CSV table of C-alpha atoms in Angstrom, one decimal:
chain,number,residue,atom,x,y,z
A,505,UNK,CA,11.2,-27.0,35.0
A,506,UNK,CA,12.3,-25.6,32.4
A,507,UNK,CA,9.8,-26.3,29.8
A,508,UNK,CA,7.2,-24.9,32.2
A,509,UNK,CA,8.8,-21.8,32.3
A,510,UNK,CA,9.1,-21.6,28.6
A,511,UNK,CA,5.6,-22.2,28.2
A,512,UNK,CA,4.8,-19.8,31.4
A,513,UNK,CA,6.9,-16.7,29.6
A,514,UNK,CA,6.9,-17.4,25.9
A,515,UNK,CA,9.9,-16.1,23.9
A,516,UNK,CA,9.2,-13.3,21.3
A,517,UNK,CA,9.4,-15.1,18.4
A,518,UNK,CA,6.4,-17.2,19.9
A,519,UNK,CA,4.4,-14.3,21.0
A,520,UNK,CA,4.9,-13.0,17.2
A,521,UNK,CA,3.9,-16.4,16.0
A,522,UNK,CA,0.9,-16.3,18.1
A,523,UNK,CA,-0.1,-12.3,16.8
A,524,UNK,CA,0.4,-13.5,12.4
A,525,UNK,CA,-1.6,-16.5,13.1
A,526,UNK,CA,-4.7,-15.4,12.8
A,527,UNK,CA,-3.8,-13.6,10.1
A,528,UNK,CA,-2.2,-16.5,8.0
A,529,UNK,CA,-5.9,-18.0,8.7
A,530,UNK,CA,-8.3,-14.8,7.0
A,531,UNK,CA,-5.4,-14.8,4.1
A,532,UNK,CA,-5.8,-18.3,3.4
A,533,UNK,CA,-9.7,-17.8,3.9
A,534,UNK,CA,-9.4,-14.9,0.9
A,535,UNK,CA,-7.1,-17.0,-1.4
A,536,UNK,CA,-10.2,-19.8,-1.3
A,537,UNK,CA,-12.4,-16.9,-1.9
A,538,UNK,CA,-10.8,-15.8,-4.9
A,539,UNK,CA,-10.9,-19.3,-6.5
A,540,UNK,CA,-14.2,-18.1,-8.3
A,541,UNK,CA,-12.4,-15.3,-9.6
A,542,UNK,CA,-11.4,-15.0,-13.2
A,543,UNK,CA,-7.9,-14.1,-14.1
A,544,UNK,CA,-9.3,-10.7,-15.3
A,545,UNK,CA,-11.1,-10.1,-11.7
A,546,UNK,CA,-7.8,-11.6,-9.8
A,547,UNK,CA,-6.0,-8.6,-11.7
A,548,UNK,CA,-8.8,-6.3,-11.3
A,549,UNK,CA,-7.9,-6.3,-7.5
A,550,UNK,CA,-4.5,-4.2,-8.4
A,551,UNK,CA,-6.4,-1.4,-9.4
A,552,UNK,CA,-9.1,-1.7,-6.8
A,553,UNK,CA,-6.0,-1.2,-3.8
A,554,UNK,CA,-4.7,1.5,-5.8
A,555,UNK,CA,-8.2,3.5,-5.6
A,556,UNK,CA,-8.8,2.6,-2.1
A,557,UNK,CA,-5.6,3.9,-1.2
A,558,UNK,CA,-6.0,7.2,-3.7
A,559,UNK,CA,-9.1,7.5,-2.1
A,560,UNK,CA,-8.0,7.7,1.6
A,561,UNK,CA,-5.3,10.1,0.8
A,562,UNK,CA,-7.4,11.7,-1.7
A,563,UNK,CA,-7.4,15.1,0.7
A,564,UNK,CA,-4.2,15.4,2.2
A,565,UNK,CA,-2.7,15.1,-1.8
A,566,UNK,CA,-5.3,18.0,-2.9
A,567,UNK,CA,-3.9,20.2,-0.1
A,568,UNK,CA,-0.5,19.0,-1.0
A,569,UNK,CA,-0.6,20.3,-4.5
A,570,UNK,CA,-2.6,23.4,-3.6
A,571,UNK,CA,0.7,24.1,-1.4
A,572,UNK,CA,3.0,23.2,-4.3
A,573,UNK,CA,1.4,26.0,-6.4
A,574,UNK,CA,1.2,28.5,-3.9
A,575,UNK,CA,5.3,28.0,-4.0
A,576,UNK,CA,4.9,29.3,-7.5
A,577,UNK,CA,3.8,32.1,-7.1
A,578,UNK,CA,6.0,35.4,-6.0
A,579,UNK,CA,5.9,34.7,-2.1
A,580,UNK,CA,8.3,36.4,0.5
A,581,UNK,CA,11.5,33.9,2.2
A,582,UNK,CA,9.3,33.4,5.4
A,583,UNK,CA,6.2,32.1,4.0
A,584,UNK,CA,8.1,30.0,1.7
A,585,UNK,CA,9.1,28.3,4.6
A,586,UNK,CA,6.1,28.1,6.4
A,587,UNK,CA,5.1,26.1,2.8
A,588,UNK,CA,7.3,23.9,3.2
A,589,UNK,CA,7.1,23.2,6.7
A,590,UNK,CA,3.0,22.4,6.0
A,591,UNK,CA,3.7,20.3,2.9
A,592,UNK,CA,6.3,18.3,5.1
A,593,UNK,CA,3.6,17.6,8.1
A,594,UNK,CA,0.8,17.1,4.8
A,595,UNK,CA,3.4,14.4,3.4
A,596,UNK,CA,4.0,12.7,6.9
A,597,UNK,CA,0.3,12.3,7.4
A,598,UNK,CA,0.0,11.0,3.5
A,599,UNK,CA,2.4,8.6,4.6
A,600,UNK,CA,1.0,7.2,7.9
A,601,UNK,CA,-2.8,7.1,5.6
A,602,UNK,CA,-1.0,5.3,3.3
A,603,UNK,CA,0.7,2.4,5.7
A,604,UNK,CA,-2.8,2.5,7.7
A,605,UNK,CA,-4.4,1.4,4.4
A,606,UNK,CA,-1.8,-1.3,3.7
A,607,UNK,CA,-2.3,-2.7,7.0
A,608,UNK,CA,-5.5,-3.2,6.1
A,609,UNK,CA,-4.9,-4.8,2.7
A,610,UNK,CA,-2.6,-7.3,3.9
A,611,UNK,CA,-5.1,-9.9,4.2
A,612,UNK,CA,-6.5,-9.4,0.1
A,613,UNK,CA,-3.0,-8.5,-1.4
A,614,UNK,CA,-1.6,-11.4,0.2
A,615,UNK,CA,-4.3,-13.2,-0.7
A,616,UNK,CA,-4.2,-11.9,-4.3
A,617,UNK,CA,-0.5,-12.9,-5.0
A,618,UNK,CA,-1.2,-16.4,-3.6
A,619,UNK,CA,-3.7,-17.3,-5.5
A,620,UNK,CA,-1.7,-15.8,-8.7
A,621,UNK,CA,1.3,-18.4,-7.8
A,622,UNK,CA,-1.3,-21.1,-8.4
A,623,UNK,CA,-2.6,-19.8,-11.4
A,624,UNK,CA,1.0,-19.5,-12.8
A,625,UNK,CA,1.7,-23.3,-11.9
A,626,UNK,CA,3.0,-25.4,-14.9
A,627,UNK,CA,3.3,-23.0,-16.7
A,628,UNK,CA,7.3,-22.1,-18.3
A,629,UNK,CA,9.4,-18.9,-19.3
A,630,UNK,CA,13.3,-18.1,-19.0
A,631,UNK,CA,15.2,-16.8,-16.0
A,632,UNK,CA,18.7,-15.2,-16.6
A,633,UNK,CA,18.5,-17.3,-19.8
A,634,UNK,CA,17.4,-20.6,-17.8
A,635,UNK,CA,14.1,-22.3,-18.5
A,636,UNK,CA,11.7,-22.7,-15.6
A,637,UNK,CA,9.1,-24.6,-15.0
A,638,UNK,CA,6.7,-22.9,-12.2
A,639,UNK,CA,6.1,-24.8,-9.0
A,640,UNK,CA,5.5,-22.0,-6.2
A,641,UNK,CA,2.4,-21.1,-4.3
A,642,UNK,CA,3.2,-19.4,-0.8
A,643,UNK,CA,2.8,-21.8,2.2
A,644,UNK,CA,1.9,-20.7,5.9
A,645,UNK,CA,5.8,-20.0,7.1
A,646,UNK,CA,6.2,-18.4,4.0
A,647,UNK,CA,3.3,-16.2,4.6
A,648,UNK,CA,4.4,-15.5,8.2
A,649,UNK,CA,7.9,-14.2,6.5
A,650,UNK,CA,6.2,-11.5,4.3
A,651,UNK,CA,3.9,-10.5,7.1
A,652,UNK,CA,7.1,-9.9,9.1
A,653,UNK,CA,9.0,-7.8,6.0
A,654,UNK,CA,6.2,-5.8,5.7
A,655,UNK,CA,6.1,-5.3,9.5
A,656,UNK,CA,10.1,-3.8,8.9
A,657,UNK,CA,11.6,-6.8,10.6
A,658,UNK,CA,14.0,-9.0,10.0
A,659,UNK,CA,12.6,-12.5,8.7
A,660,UNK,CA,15.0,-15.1,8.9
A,661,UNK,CA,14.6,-18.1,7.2
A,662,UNK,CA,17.2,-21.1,6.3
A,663,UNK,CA,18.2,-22.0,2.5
A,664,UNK,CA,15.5,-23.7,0.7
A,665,UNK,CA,12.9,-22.2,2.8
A,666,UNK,CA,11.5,-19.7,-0.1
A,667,UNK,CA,13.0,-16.3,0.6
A,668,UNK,CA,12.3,-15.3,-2.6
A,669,UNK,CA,9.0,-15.6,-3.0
A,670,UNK,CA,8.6,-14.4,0.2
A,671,UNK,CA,9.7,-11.2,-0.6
A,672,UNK,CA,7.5,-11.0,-3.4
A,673,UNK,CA,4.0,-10.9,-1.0
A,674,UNK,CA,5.4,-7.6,0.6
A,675,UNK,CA,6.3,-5.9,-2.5
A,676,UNK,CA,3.2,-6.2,-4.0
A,677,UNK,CA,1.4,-5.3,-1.4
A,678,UNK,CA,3.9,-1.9,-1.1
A,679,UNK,CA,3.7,-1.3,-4.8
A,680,UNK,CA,-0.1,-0.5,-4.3
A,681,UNK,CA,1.3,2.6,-2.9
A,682,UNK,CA,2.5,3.9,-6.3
A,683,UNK,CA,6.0,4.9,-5.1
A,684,UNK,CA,7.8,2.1,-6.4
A,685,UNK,CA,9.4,-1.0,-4.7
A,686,UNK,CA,13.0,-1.8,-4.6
A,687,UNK,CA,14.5,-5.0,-3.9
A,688,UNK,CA,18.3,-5.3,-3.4
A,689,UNK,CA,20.4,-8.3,-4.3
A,690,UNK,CA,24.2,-8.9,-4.5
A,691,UNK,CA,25.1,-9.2,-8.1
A,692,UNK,CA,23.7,-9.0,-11.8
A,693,UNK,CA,22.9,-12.1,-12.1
A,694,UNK,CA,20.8,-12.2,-9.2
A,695,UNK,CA,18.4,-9.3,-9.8
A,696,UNK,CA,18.2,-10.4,-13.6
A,697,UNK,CA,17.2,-13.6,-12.4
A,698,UNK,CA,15.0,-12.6,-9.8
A,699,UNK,CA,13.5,-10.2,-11.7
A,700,UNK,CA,12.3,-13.1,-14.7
A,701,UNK,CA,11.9,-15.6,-11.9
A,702,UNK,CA,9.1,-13.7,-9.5
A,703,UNK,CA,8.8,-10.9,-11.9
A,704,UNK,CA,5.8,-12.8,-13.8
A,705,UNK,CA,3.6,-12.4,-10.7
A,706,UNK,CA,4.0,-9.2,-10.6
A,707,UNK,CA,2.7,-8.7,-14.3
A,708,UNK,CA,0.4,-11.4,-13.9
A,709,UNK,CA,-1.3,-9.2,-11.5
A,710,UNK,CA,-0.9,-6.0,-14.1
A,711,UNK,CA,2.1,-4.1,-12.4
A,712,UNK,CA,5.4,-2.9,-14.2
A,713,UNK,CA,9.0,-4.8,-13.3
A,714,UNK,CA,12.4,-3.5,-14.0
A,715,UNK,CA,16.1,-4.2,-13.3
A,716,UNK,CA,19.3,-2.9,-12.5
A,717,UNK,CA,22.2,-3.7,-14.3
A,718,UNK,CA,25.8,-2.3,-13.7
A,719,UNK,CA,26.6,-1.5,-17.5
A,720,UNK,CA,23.3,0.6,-17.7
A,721,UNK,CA,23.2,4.0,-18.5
A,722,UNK,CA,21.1,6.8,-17.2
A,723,UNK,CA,18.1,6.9,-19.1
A,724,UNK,CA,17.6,3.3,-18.7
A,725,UNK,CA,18.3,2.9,-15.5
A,726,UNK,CA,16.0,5.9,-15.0
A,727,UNK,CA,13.2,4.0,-16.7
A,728,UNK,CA,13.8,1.0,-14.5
A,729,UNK,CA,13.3,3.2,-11.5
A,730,UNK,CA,10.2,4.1,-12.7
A,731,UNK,CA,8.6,0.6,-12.8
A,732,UNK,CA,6.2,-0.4,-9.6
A,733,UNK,CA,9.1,-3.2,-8.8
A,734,UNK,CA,12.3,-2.5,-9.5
A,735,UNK,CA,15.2,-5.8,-8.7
């Protein structure tokens, strides 16, 4: 009886299941399309989701910045205000273009970093001064898990199971945005690591990858900061 009811009212994890799959199925459609793909065109794609995005938000930043110079010039208390209340509703709006686009990219950028893994496999560099010998190409529960991060939800997933190159399919994908990606991690040694480890993807694919360190100082950890990803 009860497995009836079970499969009569699925739980929420299985309705989400049931929502990514078909999404698991055009992103593994797209990483067999871009087998024909150079590693110059595979990296192309970067800058093709930037100017997709730059173009969709192309005239809400104009009126942005047309806005910021207006605040320049010698304007009375009150309309300074009413600037800055139209530049906050112009940034919301950027924002909510910018997270319609990436909803749309998910499939390619997924798609894109998959097919990178692949491309990296065999091949060897250090990691927090260990050699390693790359293995990794994203699997269907691994995709599922950086559908979910991007989604803002908690993806829980057991040791072993590939968290961290999970989280690597979501920050590329954010990173397109061009306001920087930070990932958080419990010690030194594990965004040093991390950021050798998963960090060739990322510049495999032509973005910029920094770390924070305790002992840094300002300006470096300023530059860091300033990198797409940032451990």
């Amino acid at each position: 009886m009860l497995s009836f009811l079970k499969k009569l009212f699925p739980s929420k994890h299985e309705k989400d299941i049931t929502s990514i799959s078909p999404l698991i199925d055009e992103i593994n459609a797209k990483f067999e399309e871009f087998e024909n793909l150079s590693d110059e065109q595979l990296r192309a794609k970067t800058d093709e989701f930037r100017e997709r995005i730059k173009s969709e938000t192309a005239e809400t930043t104009e009126k942005i910045a047309e806005l910021q110079e207006k605040l320049k010039l010698d304007v009375d208390h009150k309309d300074k205000l009413d600037i800055y209340d139209d530049i906050e509703k112009l940034e919301k709006e950027n924002y909510e273009i910018t997270s319609a686009v990436l909803d749309d990219l998910l499939v390619e950028a997924f798609a894109v970093v998959k097919q990178a893994c692949k491309r990296l496999v065999g091949k060897e560099w250090e990691a927090a001064g260990n050699k390693i010998r790359w293995n990794m190409v994203p699997y269907d529960v691994q995709l599922i898990g950086g559908i979910v991060l991007h989604q803002g939800k908690i993806s829980e997933m057991a040791t072993g199971e590939g968290k961290t190159l999970v989280a690597t399919l979501p920050m590329y994908l954010n990173s397109l945005a061009g306001r920087g990606v930070h990932l958080i991690t419990v010690n030194d040694y594990l965004a040093k690591r991390d950021s050798e480890w998963m960090g060739e993807i990322f510049k495999f694919l032509g973005l910029s990858v920094g770390v924070i360190l305790n002992d840094m100082d300002s300006n470096k950890r300023r530059e860091m900061y300033n990198c797409d990803i940032t451990y």
